[in-house]
Amino acid sequence: MRARLGRPRRWYLGLAAICLIGLGIRLFYLFHWLHPAAVQGDPFYYHEAANLFADGRGWPDPYELRLSGRYVADAQHPPLTSLLLAVPSVLGFTSFLSHQLFSCLLGVGAIVLVALAGRRVAGPATGLVAGGIAAVYPGMWLNDPLVMSETTGILTCAWIILAAYRFVDRRGFAEAGWLGLALAAVMLARAELALLALVLVVPLVATAPGVAWRRRAALLAVAAVTSVAGIAPWAAYNLARFHEPEYLSTGLGSTLAVTHCPATYSGRDLGWWSFDCVLALPPPPVERSERDAFYRHAAFDYIRDHSDRLPTVAAARLGRTWGVYHPWQQVRLDTIELRPLSLSRLGMVTLWVLEVAAVGGVVVLRRRRTPLLPLLAVPVTLSLATVVVYGTTRFRAAAEPAVVLLAAVAITAAAGRLAGPARSRVRRIAGGRPMRSETDQGYPT
């Protein structure tokens, strides 16, 4: 009994060691490559928005405030990343380095959630393998010290995968509420992932086996209510301060505007984005919801006039996101976000290995009759969102936990198959008697 009680403790000790390795890698990356950093672009937005919120100044456009001193209400990005970064800000740690360090800790939190999800999906060994991959795989940590929303996206997507499998196990009202809350967190991290409501939550709850349809409806209602409650404060805040209805973000229009124009529909930047798109447009309104609508209408007009190019553009976007269309050009383009070129190349090669292993993981789980929807929903959703907007490496970040988990399943299964014949040979050599380690440690023989 004592030995069996010790096994979970050893598992958590192993996870703690993996987390320390993951933290060490993130800190080495930060101080060796990125410190001191030029604070610009999206990292500047998240950093400044966190400090402004911690100072009680609400949610203005930090760029406008810095350049002109004007306070302009804004929701260019959903709030969760800056809300989390506001935690150290409230405690007095307002420097960009403080936010970089805190973001690295969020990355370690993602390691924990990935390991817990792996343990649920395919056992303790798979959990530790998944955690180990999450600790060292560049796709899981390249964004952390950059202070990007991809870190929050990875964290929340690992959470929703774990919450989905928890619902599969128990199918109770508490589990449905937990799933809805995870969905709200995902939406507050990355607005495009609101599609997970239709791709994951609704089908998972509505098709729960062995549950009466009335109970399924009640479970779905609980998930919906908790999800709406999670995003309601932010949505209500936006509805009260903008001229046009805005719920999660005012950033869709500007994103579409830089991705639907001649520069991104053909040539070198096919499937990516370009500032040339917005430079060709008239000056937009200052008020952010009106600006969002202005850019959306301009993008939709271009899409209608060039619909014949959409299949080609969509394929290029999808290929860029998953590393199969001009991958070396894409890693060079990624340097605009301050990603070191050598590490981006390492991440791309590692991605290809994990993608192949992930396909094997799908096969293994299908043979075991383990539900696959929680692991496939995020990659599918991310792919749909990529087709609509543009292809880039960082958009794939939210799907990395699913890729890591599926790869870990395949690796653990392969290791088990290879170890099986070796154990059989040892037993034959020992005359069929159990090994000393098996009996003394209380493991089943």
CSV table of C-alpha atoms in Angstrom, one decimal:
chain,number,residue,atom,x,y,z
A,1,MET,CA,0.0,0.0,0.0
A,2,ARG,CA,2.8,2.4,0.9
A,3,ALA,CA,4.5,1.8,-2.4
A,4,ARG,CA,1.2,2.5,-4.3
A,5,LEU,CA,0.7,5.7,-2.4
A,6,GLY,CA,4.2,6.7,-3.3
A,7,ARG,CA,3.7,6.4,-7.0
A,8,PRO,CA,1.5,9.5,-7.5
A,9,ARG,CA,4.1,11.4,-5.4
A,10,ARG,CA,6.9,10.3,-7.7
A,11,TRP,CA,4.8,11.4,-10.7
A,12,TYR,CA,4.4,14.9,-9.3
A,13,LEU,CA,8.1,15.0,-8.4
A,14,GLY,CA,8.9,14.1,-11.9
A,15,LEU,CA,6.5,16.8,-13.2
A,16,ALA,CA,8.2,19.3,-10.8
A,17,ALA,CA,11.6,18.4,-12.3
A,18,ILE,CA,10.2,18.8,-15.8
A,19,CYS,CA,8.8,22.2,-14.9
A,20,LEU,CA,12.2,23.4,-13.5
A,21,ILE,CA,13.8,22.3,-16.8
A,22,GLY,CA,11.1,24.2,-18.8
A,23,LEU,CA,11.6,27.3,-16.7
A,24,GLY,CA,15.3,27.1,-17.1
A,25,ILE,CA,15.0,26.9,-20.9
A,26,ARG,CA,12.6,29.9,-20.9
A,27,LEU,CA,14.9,32.0,-18.7
A,28,PHE,CA,18.0,31.1,-20.7
A,29,TYR,CA,16.2,32.1,-23.9
A,30,LEU,CA,15.1,35.4,-22.3
A,31,PHE,CA,18.5,36.5,-21.0
A,32,HIS,CA,20.6,35.0,-23.7
A,33,TRP,CA,18.6,36.2,-26.7
A,34,LEU,CA,16.0,38.8,-25.8
A,35,HIS,CA,17.2,40.9,-22.9
A,36,PRO,CA,17.3,43.9,-23.2
A,37,ALA,CA,14.4,43.9,-25.7
A,38,ALA,CA,13.0,46.7,-27.8
A,39,VAL,CA,9.4,47.1,-26.6
A,40,GLN,CA,7.3,47.5,-29.7
A,41,GLY,CA,4.3,46.1,-31.5
A,42,ASP,CA,1.9,43.7,-29.7
A,43,PRO,CA,4.3,43.2,-26.7
A,44,PHE,CA,4.2,47.0,-26.1
A,45,TYR,CA,0.4,46.9,-26.2
A,46,TYR,CA,0.0,44.0,-23.7
A,47,HIS,CA,2.7,45.5,-21.4
A,48,GLU,CA,1.3,49.1,-21.4
A,49,ALA,CA,-2.3,47.9,-21.2
A,50,ALA,CA,-1.5,45.9,-18.1
A,51,ASN,CA,0.1,48.9,-16.4
A,52,LEU,CA,-2.7,51.2,-17.4
A,53,PHE,CA,-5.3,48.8,-16.0
A,54,ALA,CA,-3.3,48.3,-12.8
A,55,ASP,CA,-3.2,52.1,-12.4
A,56,GLY,CA,-7.0,52.3,-12.7
A,57,ARG,CA,-7.0,54.0,-16.1
A,58,GLY,CA,-9.3,51.5,-17.8
A,59,TRP,CA,-8.5,50.2,-21.3
A,60,PRO,CA,-7.3,52.9,-23.8
A,61,ASP,CA,-5.2,52.5,-26.9
A,62,PRO,CA,-1.6,52.5,-25.4
A,63,TYR,CA,-0.1,53.5,-28.8
A,64,GLU,CA,-2.4,56.6,-29.1
A,65,LEU,CA,-1.7,57.5,-25.5
A,66,ARG,CA,2.0,57.3,-26.0
A,67,LEU,CA,2.1,59.2,-29.3
A,68,SER,CA,-0.4,61.9,-28.9
A,69,GLY,CA,-1.5,61.9,-25.2
A,70,ARG,CA,-5.1,61.2,-26.3
A,71,TYR,CA,-7.2,58.7,-24.3
A,72,VAL,CA,-9.0,56.7,-27.0
A,73,ALA,CA,-11.1,53.7,-25.8
A,74,ASP,CA,-9.7,50.5,-27.4
A,75,ALA,CA,-10.1,46.7,-27.5
A,76,GLN,CA,-7.6,45.8,-30.2
A,77,HIS,CA,-6.9,42.6,-28.4
A,78,PRO,CA,-9.0,40.6,-25.9
A,79,PRO,CA,-8.1,41.4,-22.3
A,80,LEU,CA,-6.8,38.2,-20.7
A,81,THR,CA,-3.1,38.5,-21.5
A,82,SER,CA,-2.9,42.1,-20.1
A,83,LEU,CA,-5.2,41.2,-17.2
A,84,LEU,CA,-2.7,38.4,-16.2
A,85,LEU,CA,0.3,40.7,-16.7
A,86,ALA,CA,-1.5,43.3,-14.4
A,87,VAL,CA,-0.9,40.9,-11.5
A,88,PRO,CA,2.8,41.8,-11.2
A,89,SER,CA,1.9,45.4,-12.1
A,90,VAL,CA,-0.4,45.7,-9.1
A,91,LEU,CA,2.4,44.3,-6.9
A,92,GLY,CA,4.7,47.0,-8.2
A,93,PHE,CA,6.6,45.1,-10.8
A,94,THR,CA,5.8,47.2,-13.8
A,95,SER,CA,8.9,46.9,-16.0
A,96,PHE,CA,8.9,45.0,-19.3
A,97,LEU,CA,11.4,42.5,-17.8
A,98,SER,CA,8.9,41.8,-15.0
A,99,HIS,CA,6.2,41.0,-17.5
A,100,GLN,CA,8.6,38.8,-19.4
A,101,LEU,CA,9.4,36.8,-16.3
A,102,PHE,CA,5.8,36.5,-15.4
A,103,SER,CA,5.0,35.3,-18.9
A,104,CYS,CA,7.6,32.6,-18.6
A,105,LEU,CA,5.8,31.4,-15.4
A,106,LEU,CA,2.6,31.2,-17.4
A,107,GLY,CA,4.4,29.0,-19.8
A,108,VAL,CA,5.4,26.7,-17.0
A,109,GLY,CA,1.7,26.6,-16.0
A,110,ALA,CA,1.0,25.3,-19.5
A,111,ILE,CA,3.5,22.5,-19.0
A,112,VAL,CA,1.5,21.4,-15.9
A,113,LEU,CA,-1.8,21.4,-17.7
A,114,VAL,CA,-0.4,19.5,-20.7
A,115,ALA,CA,1.1,16.9,-18.4
A,116,LEU,CA,-2.2,16.5,-16.5
A,117,ALA,CA,-4.1,16.2,-19.7
A,118,GLY,CA,-1.7,13.6,-21.0
A,119,ARG,CA,-2.1,11.6,-17.8
A,120,ARG,CA,-5.9,11.6,-18.3
A,121,VAL,CA,-5.7,10.7,-22.0
A,122,ALA,CA,-3.3,7.8,-21.9
A,123,GLY,CA,-1.8,7.3,-18.4
A,124,PRO,CA,0.9,8.7,-16.1
A,125,ALA,CA,3.8,7.9,-18.5
A,126,THR,CA,2.2,9.8,-21.3
A,127,GLY,CA,1.6,12.7,-19.0
A,128,LEU,CA,5.2,13.0,-18.1
A,129,VAL,CA,6.3,12.6,-21.8
A,130,ALA,CA,3.8,15.3,-22.8
A,131,GLY,CA,5.1,17.5,-20.0
A,132,GLY,CA,8.7,16.9,-21.1
A,133,ILE,CA,7.9,17.8,-24.7
A,134,ALA,CA,6.1,20.9,-23.6
A,135,ALA,CA,9.1,21.9,-21.5
A,136,VAL,CA,11.7,21.7,-24.4
A,137,TYR,CA,9.7,22.1,-27.6
A,138,PRO,CA,10.4,25.6,-29.0
A,139,GLY,CA,6.8,25.9,-30.2
A,140,MET,CA,5.7,26.0,-26.6
A,141,TRP,CA,8.2,28.6,-25.3
A,142,LEU,CA,9.2,30.8,-28.2
A,143,ASN,CA,6.4,33.3,-27.4
A,144,ASP,CA,6.8,33.4,-23.6
A,145,PRO,CA,9.5,36.0,-23.1
A,146,LEU,CA,8.2,38.0,-26.1
A,147,VAL,CA,5.1,38.9,-24.1
A,148,MET,CA,2.5,37.8,-26.6
A,149,SER,CA,-1.0,36.5,-26.3
A,150,GLU,CA,0.1,33.2,-27.7
A,151,THR,CA,1.4,32.3,-24.2
A,152,THR,CA,-2.1,32.8,-22.8
A,153,GLY,CA,-3.6,31.0,-25.8
A,154,ILE,CA,-1.5,27.9,-25.1
A,155,LEU,CA,-2.3,28.0,-21.4
A,156,THR,CA,-6.1,28.3,-21.9
A,157,CYS,CA,-6.2,25.7,-24.7
A,158,ALA,CA,-4.4,23.2,-22.5
A,159,TRP,CA,-7.0,24.0,-19.9
A,160,ILE,CA,-9.9,23.5,-22.2
A,161,ILE,CA,-8.5,20.1,-23.4
A,162,LEU,CA,-8.2,19.0,-19.8
A,163,ALA,CA,-11.7,20.3,-19.0
A,164,ALA,CA,-13.1,18.5,-22.0
A,165,TYR,CA,-11.7,15.2,-20.9
A,166,ARG,CA,-12.9,15.8,-17.3
A,167,PHE,CA,-16.4,16.2,-18.8
A,168,VAL,CA,-16.0,13.0,-20.8
A,169,ASP,CA,-15.2,11.2,-17.6
A,170,ARG,CA,-18.0,12.4,-15.4
A,171,ARG,CA,-20.6,14.3,-17.5
A,172,GLY,CA,-21.8,16.3,-14.5
A,173,PHE,CA,-23.0,19.8,-14.0
A,174,ALA,CA,-19.8,20.9,-12.3
A,175,GLU,CA,-17.8,19.5,-15.2
A,176,ALA,CA,-20.0,21.3,-17.7
A,177,GLY,CA,-19.6,24.6,-15.8
A,178,TRP,CA,-15.8,24.1,-15.7
A,179,LEU,CA,-15.8,23.5,-19.5
A,180,GLY,CA,-17.8,26.6,-20.1
A,181,LEU,CA,-15.4,28.6,-17.9
A,182,ALA,CA,-12.5,27.3,-19.9
A,183,LEU,CA,-14.2,28.3,-23.1
A,184,ALA,CA,-14.6,31.9,-21.8
A,185,ALA,CA,-10.9,32.0,-20.9
A,186,VAL,CA,-9.9,30.8,-24.3
A,187,MET,CA,-12.1,33.5,-26.0
A,188,LEU,CA,-10.7,36.2,-23.7
A,189,ALA,CA,-7.2,35.1,-24.8
A,190,ARG,CA,-7.8,34.7,-28.5
A,191,ALA,CA,-11.0,36.0,-30.0
A,192,GLU,CA,-11.0,33.8,-33.0
A,193,LEU,CA,-11.1,30.7,-30.8
A,194,ALA,CA,-14.7,31.5,-30.0
A,195,LEU,CA,-15.3,29.0,-32.7
A,196,LEU,CA,-14.5,26.3,-30.1
A,197,ALA,CA,-18.0,26.8,-28.8
A,198,LEU,CA,-19.3,25.2,-32.1
A,199,VAL,CA,-16.4,22.9,-32.8
A,200,LEU,CA,-15.9,21.4,-29.3
A,201,VAL,CA,-18.3,22.4,-26.5
A,202,VAL,CA,-21.7,21.9,-28.3
A,203,PRO,CA,-20.9,18.6,-30.0
A,204,LEU,CA,-19.1,17.2,-26.9
A,205,VAL,CA,-22.0,17.9,-24.6
A,206,ALA,CA,-24.8,17.3,-27.0
A,207,THR,CA,-23.5,13.8,-28.0
A,208,ALA,CA,-22.5,12.7,-24.4
A,209,PRO,CA,-23.1,8.9,-24.4
A,210,GLY,CA,-25.4,7.4,-21.9
A,211,VAL,CA,-27.0,10.7,-21.0
A,212,ALA,CA,-30.7,11.5,-21.5
A,213,TRP,CA,-31.4,14.3,-24.0
A,214,ARG,CA,-33.0,16.5,-21.3
A,215,ARG,CA,-29.9,16.2,-19.1
A,216,ARG,CA,-27.7,16.9,-22.2
A,217,ALA,CA,-29.7,20.1,-22.7
A,218,ALA,CA,-29.3,21.1,-19.1
A,219,LEU,CA,-25.6,20.4,-19.2
A,220,LEU,CA,-25.3,22.5,-22.4
A,221,ALA,CA,-27.2,25.3,-20.7
A,222,VAL,CA,-24.8,25.2,-17.7
A,223,ALA,CA,-21.8,25.4,-20.0
A,224,ALA,CA,-23.3,28.2,-22.0
A,225,VAL,CA,-24.3,30.2,-18.8
A,226,THR,CA,-20.8,29.9,-17.3
A,227,SER,CA,-19.1,30.8,-20.6
A,228,VAL,CA,-21.4,33.9,-21.0
A,229,ALA,CA,-20.8,34.9,-17.4
A,230,GLY,CA,-17.1,34.7,-17.9
A,231,ILE,CA,-17.0,37.1,-20.9
A,232,ALA,CA,-20.0,39.3,-19.8
A,233,PRO,CA,-18.0,41.9,-17.8
A,234,TRP,CA,-15.7,42.6,-20.7
A,235,ALA,CA,-18.5,42.5,-23.3
A,236,ALA,CA,-20.7,44.9,-21.2
A,237,TYR,CA,-17.7,47.2,-20.8
A,238,ASN,CA,-17.2,47.3,-24.5
A,239,LEU,CA,-20.9,47.8,-25.3
A,240,ALA,CA,-20.9,50.8,-23.0
A,241,ARG,CA,-17.9,52.7,-24.5
A,242,PHE,CA,-18.0,52.1,-28.3
A,243,HIS,CA,-20.3,53.5,-30.9
A,244,GLU,CA,-20.7,50.2,-32.7
A,245,PRO,CA,-21.4,46.9,-31.0
A,246,GLU,CA,-18.2,45.2,-29.9
A,247,TYR,CA,-17.9,42.2,-27.7
A,248,LEU,CA,-14.5,40.6,-27.5
A,249,SER,CA,-12.2,42.7,-29.7
A,250,THR,CA,-12.1,45.7,-32.1
A,251,GLY,CA,-9.2,44.0,-33.9
A,252,LEU,CA,-10.9,41.9,-36.6
A,253,GLY,CA,-11.3,44.7,-39.1
A,254,SER,CA,-7.6,45.8,-39.0
A,255,THR,CA,-6.5,42.2,-39.2
A,256,LEU,CA,-8.7,41.6,-42.3
A,257,ALA,CA,-7.5,44.9,-43.8
A,258,VAL,CA,-3.8,43.9,-43.8
A,259,THR,CA,-4.5,40.4,-45.2
A,260,HIS,CA,-6.9,41.0,-48.1
A,261,CYS,CA,-5.3,43.0,-50.9
A,262,PRO,CA,-3.1,42.4,-54.0
A,263,ALA,CA,0.1,42.0,-51.9
A,264,THR,CA,-1.3,39.0,-50.0
A,265,TYR,CA,-3.3,37.4,-52.8
A,266,SER,CA,-0.3,36.7,-54.9
A,267,GLY,CA,3.5,37.1,-55.0
A,268,ARG,CA,6.0,36.8,-52.2
A,269,ASP,CA,3.6,37.5,-49.4
A,270,LEU,CA,0.8,35.1,-50.6
A,271,GLY,CA,-1.1,34.0,-47.5
A,272,TRP,CA,0.6,36.4,-45.1
A,273,TRP,CA,-0.1,40.1,-44.4
A,274,SER,CA,1.2,43.4,-45.6
A,275,PHE,CA,1.0,47.0,-44.5
A,276,ASP,CA,0.5,47.9,-48.2
A,277,CYS,CA,-3.1,46.7,-47.8
A,278,VAL,CA,-4.0,49.6,-45.4
A,279,LEU,CA,-1.8,52.2,-47.0
A,280,ALA,CA,-4.0,51.9,-50.1
A,281,LEU,CA,-7.1,52.7,-48.1
A,282,PRO,CA,-8.5,56.1,-47.1
A,283,PRO,CA,-7.8,57.3,-43.6
A,284,PRO,CA,-10.0,55.4,-41.1
A,285,PRO,CA,-12.2,56.9,-38.3
A,286,VAL,CA,-10.5,57.5,-35.0
A,287,GLU,CA,-13.2,55.9,-32.9
A,288,ARG,CA,-12.2,52.2,-32.6
A,289,SER,CA,-15.5,50.5,-33.3
A,290,GLU,CA,-16.1,52.7,-36.3
A,291,ARG,CA,-12.5,52.0,-37.5
A,292,ASP,CA,-13.2,48.2,-37.1
A,293,ALA,CA,-16.3,48.5,-39.2
A,294,PHE,CA,-14.5,50.6,-41.8
A,295,TYR,CA,-11.7,48.1,-42.2
A,296,ARG,CA,-14.1,45.1,-42.3
A,297,HIS,CA,-16.2,46.6,-45.1
A,298,ALA,CA,-13.0,47.4,-47.1
A,299,ALA,CA,-11.8,43.8,-46.7
A,300,PHE,CA,-15.2,42.3,-47.5
A,301,ASP,CA,-15.4,44.4,-50.7
A,302,TYR,CA,-12.0,43.1,-51.8
A,303,ILE,CA,-12.9,39.5,-51.0
A,304,ARG,CA,-16.1,39.7,-53.1
A,305,ASP,CA,-14.2,41.2,-56.0
A,306,HIS,CA,-11.4,38.5,-55.9
A,307,SER,CA,-13.3,35.4,-54.7
A,308,ASP,CA,-11.7,33.3,-57.4
A,309,ARG,CA,-8.3,33.6,-55.6
A,310,LEU,CA,-9.7,32.5,-52.2
A,311,PRO,CA,-8.9,28.7,-52.6
A,312,THR,CA,-5.2,29.5,-53.4
A,313,VAL,CA,-4.9,32.1,-50.7
A,314,ALA,CA,-6.6,29.8,-48.1
A,315,ALA,CA,-4.2,26.9,-49.0
A,316,ALA,CA,-1.2,29.2,-48.6
A,317,ARG,CA,-2.4,30.5,-45.2
A,318,LEU,CA,-3.0,27.0,-44.0
A,319,GLY,CA,0.4,25.9,-45.2
A,320,ARG,CA,2.2,28.8,-43.5
A,321,THR,CA,0.6,28.1,-40.2
A,322,TRP,CA,1.4,24.4,-40.2
A,323,GLY,CA,4.9,24.8,-41.6
A,324,VAL,CA,4.5,23.2,-45.1
A,325,TYR,CA,4.3,26.3,-47.3
A,326,HIS,CA,7.6,28.2,-47.8
A,327,PRO,CA,8.6,27.3,-44.2
A,328,TRP,CA,12.1,28.9,-44.4
A,329,GLN,CA,10.6,32.1,-45.8
A,330,GLN,CA,8.1,32.0,-43.0
A,331,VAL,CA,10.7,31.8,-40.2
A,332,ARG,CA,12.5,34.8,-41.8
A,333,LEU,CA,9.2,36.7,-41.8
A,334,ASP,CA,8.8,35.7,-38.1
A,335,THR,CA,11.8,37.8,-37.2
A,336,ILE,CA,9.6,40.9,-37.4
A,337,GLU,CA,8.2,39.7,-34.1
A,338,LEU,CA,11.8,39.5,-32.7
A,339,ARG,CA,12.0,35.7,-32.9
A,340,PRO,CA,15.6,34.6,-33.3
A,341,LEU,CA,16.0,33.0,-36.7
A,342,SER,CA,18.1,30.0,-35.5
A,343,LEU,CA,15.5,29.1,-32.8
A,344,SER,CA,12.6,29.5,-35.3
A,345,ARG,CA,14.3,27.1,-37.6
A,346,LEU,CA,14.8,24.6,-34.8
A,347,GLY,CA,11.1,25.0,-33.9
A,348,MET,CA,10.1,24.3,-37.5
A,349,VAL,CA,12.1,21.1,-37.8
A,350,THR,CA,10.8,19.9,-34.4
A,351,LEU,CA,7.3,20.7,-35.5
A,352,TRP,CA,7.6,18.4,-38.5
A,353,VAL,CA,8.7,15.6,-36.2
A,354,LEU,CA,5.8,16.2,-33.8
A,355,GLU,CA,3.3,16.4,-36.6
A,356,VAL,CA,4.2,13.0,-37.9
A,357,ALA,CA,4.1,11.6,-34.4
A,358,ALA,CA,0.8,13.3,-33.8
A,359,VAL,CA,-0.8,11.4,-36.7
A,360,GLY,CA,0.4,8.2,-35.0
A,361,GLY,CA,-1.2,9.4,-31.8
A,362,VAL,CA,-4.5,9.8,-33.5
A,363,VAL,CA,-4.3,6.2,-34.8
A,364,VAL,CA,-3.4,4.9,-31.3
A,365,LEU,CA,-6.3,6.7,-29.5
A,366,ARG,CA,-8.8,5.7,-32.2
A,367,ARG,CA,-7.8,2.0,-31.7
A,368,ARG,CA,-8.2,2.5,-27.9
A,369,ARG,CA,-11.6,4.1,-28.5
A,370,THR,CA,-10.5,7.2,-26.6
A,371,PRO,CA,-12.5,10.3,-27.6
A,372,LEU,CA,-10.5,12.4,-30.0
A,373,LEU,CA,-12.6,15.5,-30.3
A,374,PRO,CA,-11.0,17.4,-27.3
A,375,LEU,CA,-7.6,17.0,-29.0
A,376,LEU,CA,-8.7,17.7,-32.6
A,377,ALA,CA,-11.0,20.6,-31.9
A,378,VAL,CA,-8.3,23.3,-31.3
A,379,PRO,CA,-6.2,22.4,-34.4
A,380,VAL,CA,-9.4,22.4,-36.6
A,381,THR,CA,-10.6,25.7,-35.1
A,382,LEU,CA,-7.2,27.3,-35.6
A,383,SER,CA,-7.1,26.1,-39.2
A,384,LEU,CA,-10.5,27.6,-39.9
A,385,ALA,CA,-9.5,30.9,-38.3
A,386,THR,CA,-6.2,30.9,-40.3
A,387,VAL,CA,-8.0,30.5,-43.6
A,388,VAL,CA,-10.1,33.6,-42.8
A,389,VAL,CA,-7.3,35.8,-41.7
A,390,TYR,CA,-3.7,34.9,-42.5
A,391,GLY,CA,-1.1,32.2,-42.0
A,392,THR,CA,1.8,32.6,-39.6
A,393,THR,CA,3.8,30.6,-37.1
A,394,ARG,CA,2.4,32.2,-34.0
A,395,PHE,CA,-1.2,31.5,-34.9
A,396,ARG,CA,-0.4,27.8,-34.5
A,397,ALA,CA,0.6,28.3,-30.9
A,398,ALA,CA,-2.9,27.6,-29.4
A,399,ALA,CA,-2.9,24.2,-31.1
A,400,GLU,CA,0.6,23.3,-29.8
A,401,PRO,CA,-0.8,21.5,-26.6
A,402,ALA,CA,-2.9,19.2,-28.8
A,403,VAL,CA,0.1,18.5,-31.1
A,404,VAL,CA,2.3,17.7,-28.1
A,405,LEU,CA,-0.3,15.5,-26.5
A,406,LEU,CA,-1.0,13.5,-29.6
A,407,ALA,CA,2.8,13.1,-30.2
A,408,ALA,CA,3.3,12.0,-26.6
A,409,VAL,CA,0.6,9.3,-27.0
A,410,ALA,CA,2.4,7.9,-30.0
A,411,ILE,CA,5.8,8.0,-28.4
A,412,THR,CA,4.7,6.3,-25.2
A,413,ALA,CA,2.8,3.6,-27.2
A,414,ALA,CA,5.8,2.9,-29.4
A,415,ALA,CA,8.1,2.7,-26.3
A,416,GLY,CA,5.7,0.3,-24.7
A,417,ARG,CA,5.6,-1.9,-27.7
A,418,LEU,CA,9.4,-1.9,-27.9
A,419,ALA,CA,9.8,-2.6,-24.1
A,420,GLY,CA,7.3,-5.5,-24.2
A,421,PRO,CA,9.5,-8.0,-26.0
A,422,ALA,CA,12.5,-7.0,-23.9
A,423,ARG,CA,10.5,-7.7,-20.7
A,424,SER,CA,9.5,-11.1,-22.1
A,425,ARG,CA,13.1,-12.0,-22.9
A,426,VAL,CA,14.2,-11.1,-19.4
A,427,ARG,CA,11.4,-13.2,-17.8
A,428,ARG,CA,12.3,-16.2,-20.0
A,429,ILE,CA,16.0,-15.9,-18.9
A,430,ALA,CA,14.8,-15.7,-15.3
A,431,GLY,CA,12.8,-18.9,-15.7
A,432,GLY,CA,9.5,-17.1,-15.7
A,433,ARG,CA,9.9,-15.8,-12.2
A,434,PRO,CA,8.8,-12.1,-11.5
A,435,MET,CA,11.6,-9.7,-11.4
A,436,ARG,CA,12.7,-8.5,-8.0
A,437,SER,CA,11.8,-4.9,-8.7
A,438,GLU,CA,8.3,-5.9,-9.7
A,439,THR,CA,7.4,-7.7,-6.5
A,440,ASP,CA,9.3,-5.5,-4.1
A,441,GLN,CA,7.8,-2.3,-5.4
A,442,GLY,CA,4.2,-3.5,-5.3
A,443,TYR,CA,3.7,-3.3,-9.0
A,444,PRO,CA,1.2,-5.7,-10.6
A,445,THR,CA,2.9,-8.7,-12.2
